[in-house]
Short mmCIF file of C-alpha atoms in Angstrom, two decimals:
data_model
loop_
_atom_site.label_atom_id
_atom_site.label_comp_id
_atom_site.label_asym_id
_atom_site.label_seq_id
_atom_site.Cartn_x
_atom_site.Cartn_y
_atom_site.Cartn_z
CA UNK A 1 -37.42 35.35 -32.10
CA UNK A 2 -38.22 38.47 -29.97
CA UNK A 3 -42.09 37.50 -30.64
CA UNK A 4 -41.24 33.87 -29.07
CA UNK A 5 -39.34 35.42 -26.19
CA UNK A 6 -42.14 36.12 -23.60
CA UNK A 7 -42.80 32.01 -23.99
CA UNK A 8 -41.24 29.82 -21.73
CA UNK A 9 -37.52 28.10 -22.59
CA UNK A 10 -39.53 24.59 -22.76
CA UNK A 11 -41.82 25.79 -25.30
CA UNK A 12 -39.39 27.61 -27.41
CA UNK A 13 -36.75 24.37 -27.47
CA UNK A 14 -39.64 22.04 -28.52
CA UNK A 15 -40.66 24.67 -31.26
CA UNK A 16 -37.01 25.07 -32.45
CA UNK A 17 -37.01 21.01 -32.77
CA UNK A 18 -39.92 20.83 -34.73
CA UNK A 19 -39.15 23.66 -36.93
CA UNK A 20 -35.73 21.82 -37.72
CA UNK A 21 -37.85 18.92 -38.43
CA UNK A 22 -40.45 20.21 -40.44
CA UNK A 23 -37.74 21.97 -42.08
CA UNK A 24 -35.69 18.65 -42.78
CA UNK A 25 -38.65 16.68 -43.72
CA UNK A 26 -40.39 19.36 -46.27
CA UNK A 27 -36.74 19.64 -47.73
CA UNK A 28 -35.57 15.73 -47.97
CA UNK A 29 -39.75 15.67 -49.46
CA UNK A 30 -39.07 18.45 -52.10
CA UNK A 31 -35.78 16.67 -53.46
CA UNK A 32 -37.53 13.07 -53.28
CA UNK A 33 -40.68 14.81 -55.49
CA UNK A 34 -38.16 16.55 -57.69
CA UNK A 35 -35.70 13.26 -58.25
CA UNK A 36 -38.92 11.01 -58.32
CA UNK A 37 -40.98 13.36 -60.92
CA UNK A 38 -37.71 13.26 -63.34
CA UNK A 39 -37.33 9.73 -63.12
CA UNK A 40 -40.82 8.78 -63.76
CA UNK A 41 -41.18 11.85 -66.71
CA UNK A 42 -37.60 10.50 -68.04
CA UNK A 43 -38.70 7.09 -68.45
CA UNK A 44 -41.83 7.95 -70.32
CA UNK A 45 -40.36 10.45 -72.73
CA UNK A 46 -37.11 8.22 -73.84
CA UNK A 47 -40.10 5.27 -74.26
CA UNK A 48 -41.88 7.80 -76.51
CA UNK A 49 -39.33 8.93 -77.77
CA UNK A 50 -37.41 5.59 -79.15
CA UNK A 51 -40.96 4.20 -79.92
CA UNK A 52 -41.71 7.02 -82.43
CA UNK A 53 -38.38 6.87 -83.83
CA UNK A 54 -38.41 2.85 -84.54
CA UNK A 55 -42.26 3.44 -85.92
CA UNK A 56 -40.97 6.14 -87.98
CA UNK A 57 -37.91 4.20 -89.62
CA UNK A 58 -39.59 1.21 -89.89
CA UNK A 59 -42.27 2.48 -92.54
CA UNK A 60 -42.45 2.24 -95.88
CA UNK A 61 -42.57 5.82 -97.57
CA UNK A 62 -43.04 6.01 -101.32
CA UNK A 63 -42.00 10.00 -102.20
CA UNK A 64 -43.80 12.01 -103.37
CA UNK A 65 -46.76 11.19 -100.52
CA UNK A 66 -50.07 12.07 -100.99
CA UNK A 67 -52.91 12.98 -98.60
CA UNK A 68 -54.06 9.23 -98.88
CA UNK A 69 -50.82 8.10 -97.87
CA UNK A 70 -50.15 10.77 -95.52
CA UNK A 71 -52.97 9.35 -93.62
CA UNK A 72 -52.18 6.15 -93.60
CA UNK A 73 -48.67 6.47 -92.06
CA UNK A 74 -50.36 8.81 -89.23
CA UNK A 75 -52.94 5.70 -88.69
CA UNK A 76 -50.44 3.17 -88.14
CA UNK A 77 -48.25 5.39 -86.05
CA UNK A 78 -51.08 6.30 -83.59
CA UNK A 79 -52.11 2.59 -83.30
CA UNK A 80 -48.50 1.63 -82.03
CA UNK A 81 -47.77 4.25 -79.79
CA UNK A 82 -45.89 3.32 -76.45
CA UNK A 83 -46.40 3.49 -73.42
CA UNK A 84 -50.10 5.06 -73.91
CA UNK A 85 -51.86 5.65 -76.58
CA UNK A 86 -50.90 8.76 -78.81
CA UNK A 87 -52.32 11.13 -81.05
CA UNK A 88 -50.08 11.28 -84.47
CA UNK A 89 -50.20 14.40 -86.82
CA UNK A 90 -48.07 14.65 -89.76
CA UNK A 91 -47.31 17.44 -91.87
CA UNK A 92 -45.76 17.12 -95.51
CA UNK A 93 -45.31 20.06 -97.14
CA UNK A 94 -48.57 21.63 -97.20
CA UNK A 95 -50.47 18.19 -96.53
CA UNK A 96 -51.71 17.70 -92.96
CA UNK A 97 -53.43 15.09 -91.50
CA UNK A 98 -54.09 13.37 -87.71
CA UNK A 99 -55.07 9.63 -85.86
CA UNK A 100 -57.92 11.29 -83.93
CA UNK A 101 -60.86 10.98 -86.82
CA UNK A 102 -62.62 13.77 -86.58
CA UNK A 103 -60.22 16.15 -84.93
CA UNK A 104 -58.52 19.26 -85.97
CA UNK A 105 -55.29 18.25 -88.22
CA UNK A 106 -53.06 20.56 -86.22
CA UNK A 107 -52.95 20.75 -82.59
CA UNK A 108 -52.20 24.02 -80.43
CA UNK A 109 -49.64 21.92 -78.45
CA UNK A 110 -46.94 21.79 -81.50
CA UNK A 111 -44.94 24.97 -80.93
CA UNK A 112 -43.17 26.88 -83.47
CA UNK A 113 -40.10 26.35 -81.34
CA UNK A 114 -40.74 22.39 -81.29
CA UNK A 115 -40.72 22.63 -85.16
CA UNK A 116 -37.71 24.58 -85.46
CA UNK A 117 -35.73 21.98 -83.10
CA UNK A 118 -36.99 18.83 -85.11
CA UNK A 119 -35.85 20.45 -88.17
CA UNK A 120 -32.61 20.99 -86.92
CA UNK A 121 -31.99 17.80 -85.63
CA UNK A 122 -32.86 14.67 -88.20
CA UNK A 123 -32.95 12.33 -84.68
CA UNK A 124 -36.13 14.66 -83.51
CA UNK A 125 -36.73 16.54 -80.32
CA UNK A 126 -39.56 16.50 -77.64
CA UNK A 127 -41.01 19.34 -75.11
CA UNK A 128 -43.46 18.63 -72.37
CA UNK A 129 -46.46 21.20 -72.59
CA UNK A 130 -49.19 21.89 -69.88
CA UNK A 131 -52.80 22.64 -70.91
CA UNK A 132 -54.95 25.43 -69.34
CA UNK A 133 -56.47 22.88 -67.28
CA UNK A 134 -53.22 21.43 -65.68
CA UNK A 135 -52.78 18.36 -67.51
CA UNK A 136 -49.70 17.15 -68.86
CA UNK A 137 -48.70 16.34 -72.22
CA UNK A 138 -45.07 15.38 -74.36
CA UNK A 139 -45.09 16.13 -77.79
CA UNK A 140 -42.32 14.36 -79.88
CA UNK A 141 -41.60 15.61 -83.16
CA UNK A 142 -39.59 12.90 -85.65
CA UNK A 143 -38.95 13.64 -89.28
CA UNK A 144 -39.01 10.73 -91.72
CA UNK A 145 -35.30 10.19 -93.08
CA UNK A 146 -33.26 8.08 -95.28
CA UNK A 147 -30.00 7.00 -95.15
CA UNK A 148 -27.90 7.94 -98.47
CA UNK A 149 -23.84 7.86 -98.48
CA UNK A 150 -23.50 7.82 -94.65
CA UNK A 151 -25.26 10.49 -94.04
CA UNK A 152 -29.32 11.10 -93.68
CA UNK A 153 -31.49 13.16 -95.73
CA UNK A 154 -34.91 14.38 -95.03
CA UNK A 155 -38.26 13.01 -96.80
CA UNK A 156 -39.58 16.28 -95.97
CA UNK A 157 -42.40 14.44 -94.21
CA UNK A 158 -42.31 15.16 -89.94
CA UNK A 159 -45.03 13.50 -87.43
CA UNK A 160 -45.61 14.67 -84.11
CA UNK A 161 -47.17 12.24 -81.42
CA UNK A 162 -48.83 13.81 -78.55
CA UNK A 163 -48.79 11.85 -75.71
CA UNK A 164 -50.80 12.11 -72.57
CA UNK A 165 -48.95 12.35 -69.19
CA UNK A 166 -51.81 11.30 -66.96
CA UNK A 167 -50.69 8.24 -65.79
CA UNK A 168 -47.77 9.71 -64.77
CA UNK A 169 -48.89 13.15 -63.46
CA UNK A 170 -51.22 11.32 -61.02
CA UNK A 171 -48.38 9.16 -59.98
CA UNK A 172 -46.62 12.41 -58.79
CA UNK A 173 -49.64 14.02 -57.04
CA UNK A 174 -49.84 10.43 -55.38
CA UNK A 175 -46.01 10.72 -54.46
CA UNK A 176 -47.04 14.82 -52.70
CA UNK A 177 -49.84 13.45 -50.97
CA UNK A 178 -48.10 10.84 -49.56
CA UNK A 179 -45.26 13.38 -48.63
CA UNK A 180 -48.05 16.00 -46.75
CA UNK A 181 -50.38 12.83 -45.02
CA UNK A 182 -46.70 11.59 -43.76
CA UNK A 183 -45.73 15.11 -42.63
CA UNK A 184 -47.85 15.26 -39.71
CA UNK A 185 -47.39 11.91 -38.01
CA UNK A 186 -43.48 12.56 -38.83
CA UNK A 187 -43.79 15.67 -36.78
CA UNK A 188 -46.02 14.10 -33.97
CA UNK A 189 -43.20 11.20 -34.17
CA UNK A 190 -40.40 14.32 -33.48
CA UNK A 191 -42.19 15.34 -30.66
CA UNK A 192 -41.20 12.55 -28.31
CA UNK A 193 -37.28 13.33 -29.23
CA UNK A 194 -38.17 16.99 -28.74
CA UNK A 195 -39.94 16.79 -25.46
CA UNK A 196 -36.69 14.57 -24.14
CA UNK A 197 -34.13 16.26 -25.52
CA UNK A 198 -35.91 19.52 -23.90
CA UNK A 199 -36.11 17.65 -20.13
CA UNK A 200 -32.56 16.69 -20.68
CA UNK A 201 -31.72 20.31 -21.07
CA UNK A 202 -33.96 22.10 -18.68
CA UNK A 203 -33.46 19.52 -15.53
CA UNK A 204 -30.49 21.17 -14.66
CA UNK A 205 -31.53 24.73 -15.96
CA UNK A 206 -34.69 23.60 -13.23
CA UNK A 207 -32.27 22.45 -10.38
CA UNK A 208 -30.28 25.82 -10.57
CA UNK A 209 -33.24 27.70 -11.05
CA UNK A 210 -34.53 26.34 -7.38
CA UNK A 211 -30.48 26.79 -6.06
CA UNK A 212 -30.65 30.10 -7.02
CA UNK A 213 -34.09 30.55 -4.68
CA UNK A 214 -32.07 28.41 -1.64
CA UNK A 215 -29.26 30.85 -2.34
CA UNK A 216 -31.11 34.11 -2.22
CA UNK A 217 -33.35 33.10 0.73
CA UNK A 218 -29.80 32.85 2.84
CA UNK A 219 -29.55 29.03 2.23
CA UNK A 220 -25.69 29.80 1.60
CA UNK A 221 -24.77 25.71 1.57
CA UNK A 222 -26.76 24.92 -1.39
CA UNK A 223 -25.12 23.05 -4.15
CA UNK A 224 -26.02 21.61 -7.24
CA UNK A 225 -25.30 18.18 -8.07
CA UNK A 226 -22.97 17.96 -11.38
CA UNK A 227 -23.91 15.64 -13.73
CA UNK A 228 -21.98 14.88 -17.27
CA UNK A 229 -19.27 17.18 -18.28
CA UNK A 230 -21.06 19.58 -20.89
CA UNK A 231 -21.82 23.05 -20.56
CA UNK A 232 -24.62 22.90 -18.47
CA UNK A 233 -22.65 20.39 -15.91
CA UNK A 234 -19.38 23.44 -16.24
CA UNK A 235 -22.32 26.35 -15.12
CA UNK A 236 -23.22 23.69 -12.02
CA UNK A 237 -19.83 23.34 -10.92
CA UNK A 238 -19.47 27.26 -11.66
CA UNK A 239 -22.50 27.83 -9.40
CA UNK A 240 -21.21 25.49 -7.00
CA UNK A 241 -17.37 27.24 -6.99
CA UNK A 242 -19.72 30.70 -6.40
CA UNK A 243 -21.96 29.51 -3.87
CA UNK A 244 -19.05 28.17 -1.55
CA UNK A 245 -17.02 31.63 -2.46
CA UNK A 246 -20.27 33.47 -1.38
CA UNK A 247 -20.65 31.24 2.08
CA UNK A 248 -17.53 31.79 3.02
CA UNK A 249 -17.57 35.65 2.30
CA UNK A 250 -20.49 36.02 4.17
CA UNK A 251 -19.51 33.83 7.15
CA UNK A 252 -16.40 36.29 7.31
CA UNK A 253 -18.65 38.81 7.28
CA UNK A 254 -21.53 38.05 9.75
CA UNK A 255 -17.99 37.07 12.10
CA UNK A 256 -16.97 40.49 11.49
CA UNK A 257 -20.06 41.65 12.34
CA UNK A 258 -20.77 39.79 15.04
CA UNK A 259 -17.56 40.78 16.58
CA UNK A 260 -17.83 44.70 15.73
CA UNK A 261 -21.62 44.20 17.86
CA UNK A 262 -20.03 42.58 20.54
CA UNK A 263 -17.33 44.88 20.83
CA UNK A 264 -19.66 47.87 20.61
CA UNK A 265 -21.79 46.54 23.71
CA UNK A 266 -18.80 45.46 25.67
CA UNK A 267 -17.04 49.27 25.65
CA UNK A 268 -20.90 50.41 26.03
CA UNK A 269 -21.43 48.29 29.11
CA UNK A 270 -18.60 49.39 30.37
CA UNK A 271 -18.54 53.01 30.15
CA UNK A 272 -21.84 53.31 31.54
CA UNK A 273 -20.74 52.58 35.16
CA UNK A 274 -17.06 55.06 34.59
CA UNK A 275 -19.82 57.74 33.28
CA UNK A 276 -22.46 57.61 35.40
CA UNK A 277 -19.95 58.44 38.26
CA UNK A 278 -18.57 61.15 36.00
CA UNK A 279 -21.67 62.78 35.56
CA UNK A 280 -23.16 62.73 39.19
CA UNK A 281 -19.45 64.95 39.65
CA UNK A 282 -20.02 67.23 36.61
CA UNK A 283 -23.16 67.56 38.32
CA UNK A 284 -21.75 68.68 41.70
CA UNK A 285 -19.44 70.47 39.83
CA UNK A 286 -21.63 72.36 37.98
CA UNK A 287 -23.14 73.55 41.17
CA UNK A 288 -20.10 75.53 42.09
CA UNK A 289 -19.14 76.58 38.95
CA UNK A 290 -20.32 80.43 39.25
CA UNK A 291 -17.66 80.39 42.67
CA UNK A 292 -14.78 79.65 40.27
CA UNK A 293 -12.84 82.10 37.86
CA UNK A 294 -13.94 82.44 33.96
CA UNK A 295 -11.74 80.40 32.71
CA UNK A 296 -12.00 77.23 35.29
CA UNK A 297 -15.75 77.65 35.25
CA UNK A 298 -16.03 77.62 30.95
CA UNK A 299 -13.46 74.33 30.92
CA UNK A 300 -15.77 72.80 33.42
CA UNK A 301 -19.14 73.67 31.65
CA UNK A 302 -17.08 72.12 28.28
CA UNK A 303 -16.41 68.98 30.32
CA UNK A 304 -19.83 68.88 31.69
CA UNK A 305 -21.34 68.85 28.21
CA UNK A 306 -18.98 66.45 26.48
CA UNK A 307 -19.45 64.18 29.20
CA UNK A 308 -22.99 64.54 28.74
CA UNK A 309 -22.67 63.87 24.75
CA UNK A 310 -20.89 60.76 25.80
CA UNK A 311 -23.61 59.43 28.22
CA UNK A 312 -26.04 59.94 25.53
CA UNK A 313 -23.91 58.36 23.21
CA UNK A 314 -23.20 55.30 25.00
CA UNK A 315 -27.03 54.93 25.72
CA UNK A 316 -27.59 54.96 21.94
CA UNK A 317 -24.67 52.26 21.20
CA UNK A 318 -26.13 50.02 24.34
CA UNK A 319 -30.12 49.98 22.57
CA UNK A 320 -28.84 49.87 18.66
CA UNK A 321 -26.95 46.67 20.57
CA UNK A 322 -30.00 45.44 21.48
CA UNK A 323 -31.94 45.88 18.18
CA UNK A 324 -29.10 44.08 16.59
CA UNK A 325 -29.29 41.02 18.95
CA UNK A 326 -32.86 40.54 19.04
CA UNK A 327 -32.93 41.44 22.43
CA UNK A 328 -35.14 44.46 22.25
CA UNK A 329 -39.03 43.52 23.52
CA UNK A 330 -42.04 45.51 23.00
CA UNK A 331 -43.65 46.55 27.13
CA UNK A 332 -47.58 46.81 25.56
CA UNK A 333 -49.88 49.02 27.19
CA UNK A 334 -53.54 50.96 26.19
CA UNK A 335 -52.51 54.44 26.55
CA UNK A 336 -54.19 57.85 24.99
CA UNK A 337 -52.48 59.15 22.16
CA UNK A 338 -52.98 62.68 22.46
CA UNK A 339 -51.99 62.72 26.76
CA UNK A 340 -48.78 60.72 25.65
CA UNK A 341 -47.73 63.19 22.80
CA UNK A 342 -48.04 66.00 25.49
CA UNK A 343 -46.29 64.84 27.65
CA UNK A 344 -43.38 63.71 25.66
CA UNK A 345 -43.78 67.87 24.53
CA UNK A 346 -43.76 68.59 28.38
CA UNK A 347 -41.19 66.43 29.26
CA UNK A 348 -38.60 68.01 26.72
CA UNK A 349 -40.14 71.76 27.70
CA UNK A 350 -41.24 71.96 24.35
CA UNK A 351 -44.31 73.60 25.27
CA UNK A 352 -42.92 76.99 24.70
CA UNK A 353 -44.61 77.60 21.35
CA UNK A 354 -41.79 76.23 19.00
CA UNK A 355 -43.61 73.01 18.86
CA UNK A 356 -47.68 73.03 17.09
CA UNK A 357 -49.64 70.01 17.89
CA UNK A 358 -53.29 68.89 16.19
CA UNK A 359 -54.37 65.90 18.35
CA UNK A 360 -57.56 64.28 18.20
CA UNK A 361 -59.33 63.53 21.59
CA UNK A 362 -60.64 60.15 22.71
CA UNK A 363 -58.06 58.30 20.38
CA UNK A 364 -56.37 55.09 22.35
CA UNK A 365 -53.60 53.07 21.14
CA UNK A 366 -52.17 49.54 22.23
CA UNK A 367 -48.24 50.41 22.30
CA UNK A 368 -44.93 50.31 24.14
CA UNK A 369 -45.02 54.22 25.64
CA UNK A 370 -41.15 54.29 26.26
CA UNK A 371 -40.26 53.45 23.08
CA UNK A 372 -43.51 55.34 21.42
CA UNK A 373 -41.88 58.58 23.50
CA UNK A 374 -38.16 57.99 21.94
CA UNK A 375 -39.39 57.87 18.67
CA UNK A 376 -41.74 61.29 18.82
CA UNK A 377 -38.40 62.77 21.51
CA UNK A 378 -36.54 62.11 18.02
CA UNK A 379 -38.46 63.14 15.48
CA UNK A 380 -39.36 66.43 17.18
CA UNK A 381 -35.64 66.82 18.54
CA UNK A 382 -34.42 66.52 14.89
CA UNK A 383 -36.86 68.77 13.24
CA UNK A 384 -36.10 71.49 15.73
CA UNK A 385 -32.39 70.75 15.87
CA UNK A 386 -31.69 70.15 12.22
CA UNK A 387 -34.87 72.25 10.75
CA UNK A 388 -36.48 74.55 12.30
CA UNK A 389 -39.50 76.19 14.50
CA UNK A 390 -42.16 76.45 14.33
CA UNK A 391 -42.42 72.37 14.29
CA UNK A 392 -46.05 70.50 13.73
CA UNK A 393 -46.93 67.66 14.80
CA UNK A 394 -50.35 66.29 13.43
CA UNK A 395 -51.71 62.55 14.35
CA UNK A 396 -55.00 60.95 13.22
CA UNK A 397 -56.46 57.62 13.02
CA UNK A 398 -56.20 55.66 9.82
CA UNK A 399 -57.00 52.39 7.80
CA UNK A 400 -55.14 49.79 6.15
CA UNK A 401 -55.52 46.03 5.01
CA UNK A 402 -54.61 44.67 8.32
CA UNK A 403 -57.10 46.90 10.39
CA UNK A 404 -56.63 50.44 12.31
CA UNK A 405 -53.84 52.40 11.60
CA UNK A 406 -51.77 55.30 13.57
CA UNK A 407 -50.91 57.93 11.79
CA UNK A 408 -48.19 60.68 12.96
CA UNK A 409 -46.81 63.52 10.81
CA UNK A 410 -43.94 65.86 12.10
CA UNK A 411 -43.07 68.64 9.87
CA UNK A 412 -40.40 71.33 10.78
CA UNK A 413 -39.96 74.84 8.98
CA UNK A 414 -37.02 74.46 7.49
CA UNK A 415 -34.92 74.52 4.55
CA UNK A 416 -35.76 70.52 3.93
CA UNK A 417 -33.84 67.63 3.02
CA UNK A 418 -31.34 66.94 0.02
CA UNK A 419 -32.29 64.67 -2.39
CA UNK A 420 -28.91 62.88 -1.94
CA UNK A 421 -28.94 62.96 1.35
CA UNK A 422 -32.94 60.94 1.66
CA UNK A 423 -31.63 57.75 1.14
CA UNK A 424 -29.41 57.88 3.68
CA UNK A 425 -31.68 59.43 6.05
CA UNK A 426 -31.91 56.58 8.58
CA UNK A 427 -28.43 54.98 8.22
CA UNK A 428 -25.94 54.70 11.19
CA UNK A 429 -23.95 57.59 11.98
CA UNK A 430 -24.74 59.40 8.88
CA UNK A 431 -25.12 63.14 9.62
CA UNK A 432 -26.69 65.40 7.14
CA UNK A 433 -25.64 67.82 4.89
CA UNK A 434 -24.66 71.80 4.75
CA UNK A 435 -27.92 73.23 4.50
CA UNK A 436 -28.51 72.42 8.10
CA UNK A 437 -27.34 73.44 11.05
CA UNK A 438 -24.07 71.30 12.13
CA UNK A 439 -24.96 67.97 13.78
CA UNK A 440 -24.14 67.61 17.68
CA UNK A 441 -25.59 64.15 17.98
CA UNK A 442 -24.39 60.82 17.63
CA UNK A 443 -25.92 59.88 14.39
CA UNK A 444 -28.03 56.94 16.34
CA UNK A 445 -31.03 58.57 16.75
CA UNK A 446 -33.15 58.43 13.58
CA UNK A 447 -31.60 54.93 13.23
CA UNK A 448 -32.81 54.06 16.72
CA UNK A 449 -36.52 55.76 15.56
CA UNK A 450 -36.93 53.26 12.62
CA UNK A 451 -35.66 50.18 14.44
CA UNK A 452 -38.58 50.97 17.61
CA UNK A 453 -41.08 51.95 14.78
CA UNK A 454 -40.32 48.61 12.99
CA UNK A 455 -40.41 46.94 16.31
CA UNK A 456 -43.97 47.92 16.75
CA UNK A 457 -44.43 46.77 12.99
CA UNK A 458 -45.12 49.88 11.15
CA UNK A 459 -43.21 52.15 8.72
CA UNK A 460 -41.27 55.40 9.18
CA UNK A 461 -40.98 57.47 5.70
CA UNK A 462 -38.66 60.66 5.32
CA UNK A 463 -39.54 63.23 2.67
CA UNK A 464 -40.23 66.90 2.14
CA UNK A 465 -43.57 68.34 3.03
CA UNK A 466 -45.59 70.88 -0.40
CA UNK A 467 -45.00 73.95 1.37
CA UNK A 468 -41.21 73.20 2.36
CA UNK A 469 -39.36 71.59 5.44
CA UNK A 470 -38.55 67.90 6.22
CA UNK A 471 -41.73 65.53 6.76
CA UNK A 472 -41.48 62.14 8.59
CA UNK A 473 -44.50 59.99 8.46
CA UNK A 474 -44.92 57.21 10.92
CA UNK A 475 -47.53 54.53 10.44
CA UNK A 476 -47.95 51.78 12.85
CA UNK A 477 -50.74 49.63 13.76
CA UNK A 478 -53.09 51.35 16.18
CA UNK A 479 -53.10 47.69 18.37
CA UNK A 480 -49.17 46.51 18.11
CA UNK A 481 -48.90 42.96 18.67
CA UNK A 482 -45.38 41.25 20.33
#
């Protein structure tokens, strides 16, 4: 079955059908041969049989026989054989003789065995022999008896009648090829039951099949119609019972969801106005901080950076908001790629040697250069944060199926990333592991990367570089489209 089970469920019910068919007709053929081919030998031998025995006890036999009488007997046995014409041989003694002038007075197909069973039995006895050519015979052997004081006594004279089974073997070869020419239109006829039996079992195996797509392509209401009450119609109403379970988890879900968003940009929206004010004090504040004592001066630089931590955090919450409500547009523009990766560098004062660059002159892109300077901001922010200097950052121009590519490599020094901790790498609030230094950020930014590199329609990959360190390979289109 494992060789059928690349084949499709179609094929292999119509196959199992037939087999059960041919099997059923090639067995109900081999017991109608078998009962037929016994009937038809039966009736031939017990004609023989009785024949041979009347002939036999019908003739006058004057004892002790002679050749010349042995003969005749044999003669008028052969001419009244029944129900084809035999050939007779008698034995007396040593006297032999046969019907068939001419022919050998013994014939092979008289078997020592036969002649021990007819002299056993005074009623005779009768073996069906096969020649080296195929054909059938029956020899009967009947000894000549008389009847003295109830009981019978041997003459001492036995005659065997060979008699050709032709007739009837053709009869049964008629009766197989009848039985193999009727095999194949049988199994043609079977096909029709197979082929509807095998709709009537893969229609709804078919309609669950194309559910199942509905279902996984977010079509949650999709529902099978339940027909009958067999198995199949108890896995519809199964799907069905799982389908409506599954809609109404997921509804609860994209609620939850949907609240938890909504809830995130409300407190958002409204601590930016409360912290903006705060920090424009910290600010002033921090001004006049050398003019206070130690102590008052270190709690204010403490609040000045938590409130800055905050700000940034509340800036991450307010775009991840956006991503998540489709808000978040792309602001197009033709800008050169190596003037905007310097000044992102400049911007950050990351020109003091801790950051490499290898940027190819003359190479223009079509993208949004606010979000193209978060993403590189991040990605350079996080190798020297969580990595380590010197970090290099390497773009080129590149080809895909869909036409010029942009290629950007940033690769830090450090002691690289976990393997348990890579697929995790650009999830929500997930901060690293041990073998970096401790996280101070809000565990948006990578998350925020990917969503304004997928937002320009390319792919940002996280791994770590031959030679050691993190590596995070953007590739986006060199013209985004909106």
């Amino acid at each position: 079955m494992r060789r059928f089970a690349p084949l499709g469920l179609r094929t292999r019910l119509i196959a199992a059908f037939l087999l059960v068919a041919a099997i059923c007709a090639v067995s109900t053929a081999a017991l109608t041969y078998q009962q037929a081919r016994n009937a038809i030998l039966k009736q031939s031998q017990d004609t023989a049989v009785s024949t041979l025995r009347d002939l036999v006890d019908s003739q006058y036999t004057q004892l002790p026989m002679g050749q010349a009488e042995l003969q005749r007997l044999v003669g008028e046995l052969g001419k009244r054989g029944q129900p084809h014409p035999w050939i007779v041989y008698g034995e007396y003694g040593k006297l032999r003789a046969t019907s068939n002038p001419g022919g050998a007075t013994t014939s092979s197909a008289i078997t020592e065995q036969l002649r021990r069973q007819v002299n056993s039995h005074p009623h005779g006895a009768f073996q069906r022999t096969q020649d080296r050519a195929g054909n059938l015979s029956l020899v009967v052997g009947m000894p000549a008896v008389f009847k003295y004081d109830e009981s019978y006594e041997t003459t001492g004279a036995v005659f065997y009648a060979v008699v050709p089974l032709n007739t009837e073997q053709a009869t049964v070869e008629a009766l197989v090829t009848a039985a193999q020419r009727g095999a194949v239109p049988g199994l043609a006829i079977a096909l029709i039951p197979a082929l509807l039996a095998a709709r009537s079992v893969l229609r709804p195996v078919r309609d669950m099949r194309k559910a199942a797509q509905r279902l996984g392509r977010g079509r949650l209401d999709t529902r099978i119609e339940v027909r009958g009450a067999d198995e199949l119609a108890g896995l519809a109403r199964t799907f069905n019972e799982t389908a409506r379970a599954l809609e109404e988890s997921v509804s609860e879900l994209r609620e939850a969801e949907a609240r938890a968003r909504r809830f995130a940009a409300d407190v958002s929206h409204e601590l930016r106005t409360p912290l903006a004010g705060m920090l424009a004090v910290t600010e002033v504040l921090d001004e006049g901080a050398e003019d206070l004592d130690p102590d008052t001066a270190k709690a204010l630089r403490l609040v000045s950076a938590e409130t800055g931590k905050l700000a940034v955090l509340v800036e991450d919450l307010m775009e991840i908001s956006r991503f998540d409500a489709r808000a978040a547009e792309l602001n197009l523009d033709e800008v050169d790629v190596a003037e905007t990766v310097t000044k992102t560098l400049e911007r950050r004062h990351w020109t003091d040697g801790r950051v490499t660059t290898d940027l190819p002159p003359d190479l223009r892109a079509r993208l949004d250069p606010r979000r193209f300077d978060v993403v590189l901001a991040n990605l350079v922010g996080n190798a020297l944060k969580h990595g380590g200097a010197p970090v290099r950052v390497t773009v080129r121009a590149g080809s895909g199926p869909d036409g010029p590519r942009l290629l950007v490599e940033v690769a830090d020094s450090g002691p690289g990333i976990a393997p348990e901790v890579l697929p995790h790498i650009f999830d929500r609030f997930f901060k690293a592991d041990a073998a970096r230094t401790r996280s101070t950020g809000s565990g948006l930014g990578l998350a925020i990367t990917l969503e304004n590199v997928r937002l320009h329609g390319g792919t940002l990959h996280a791994a770590n570089g031959p030679g050691g360190g993190a590596l995070f390979t953007l590739d986006m289109p060199l013209e985004a489209r909106v």
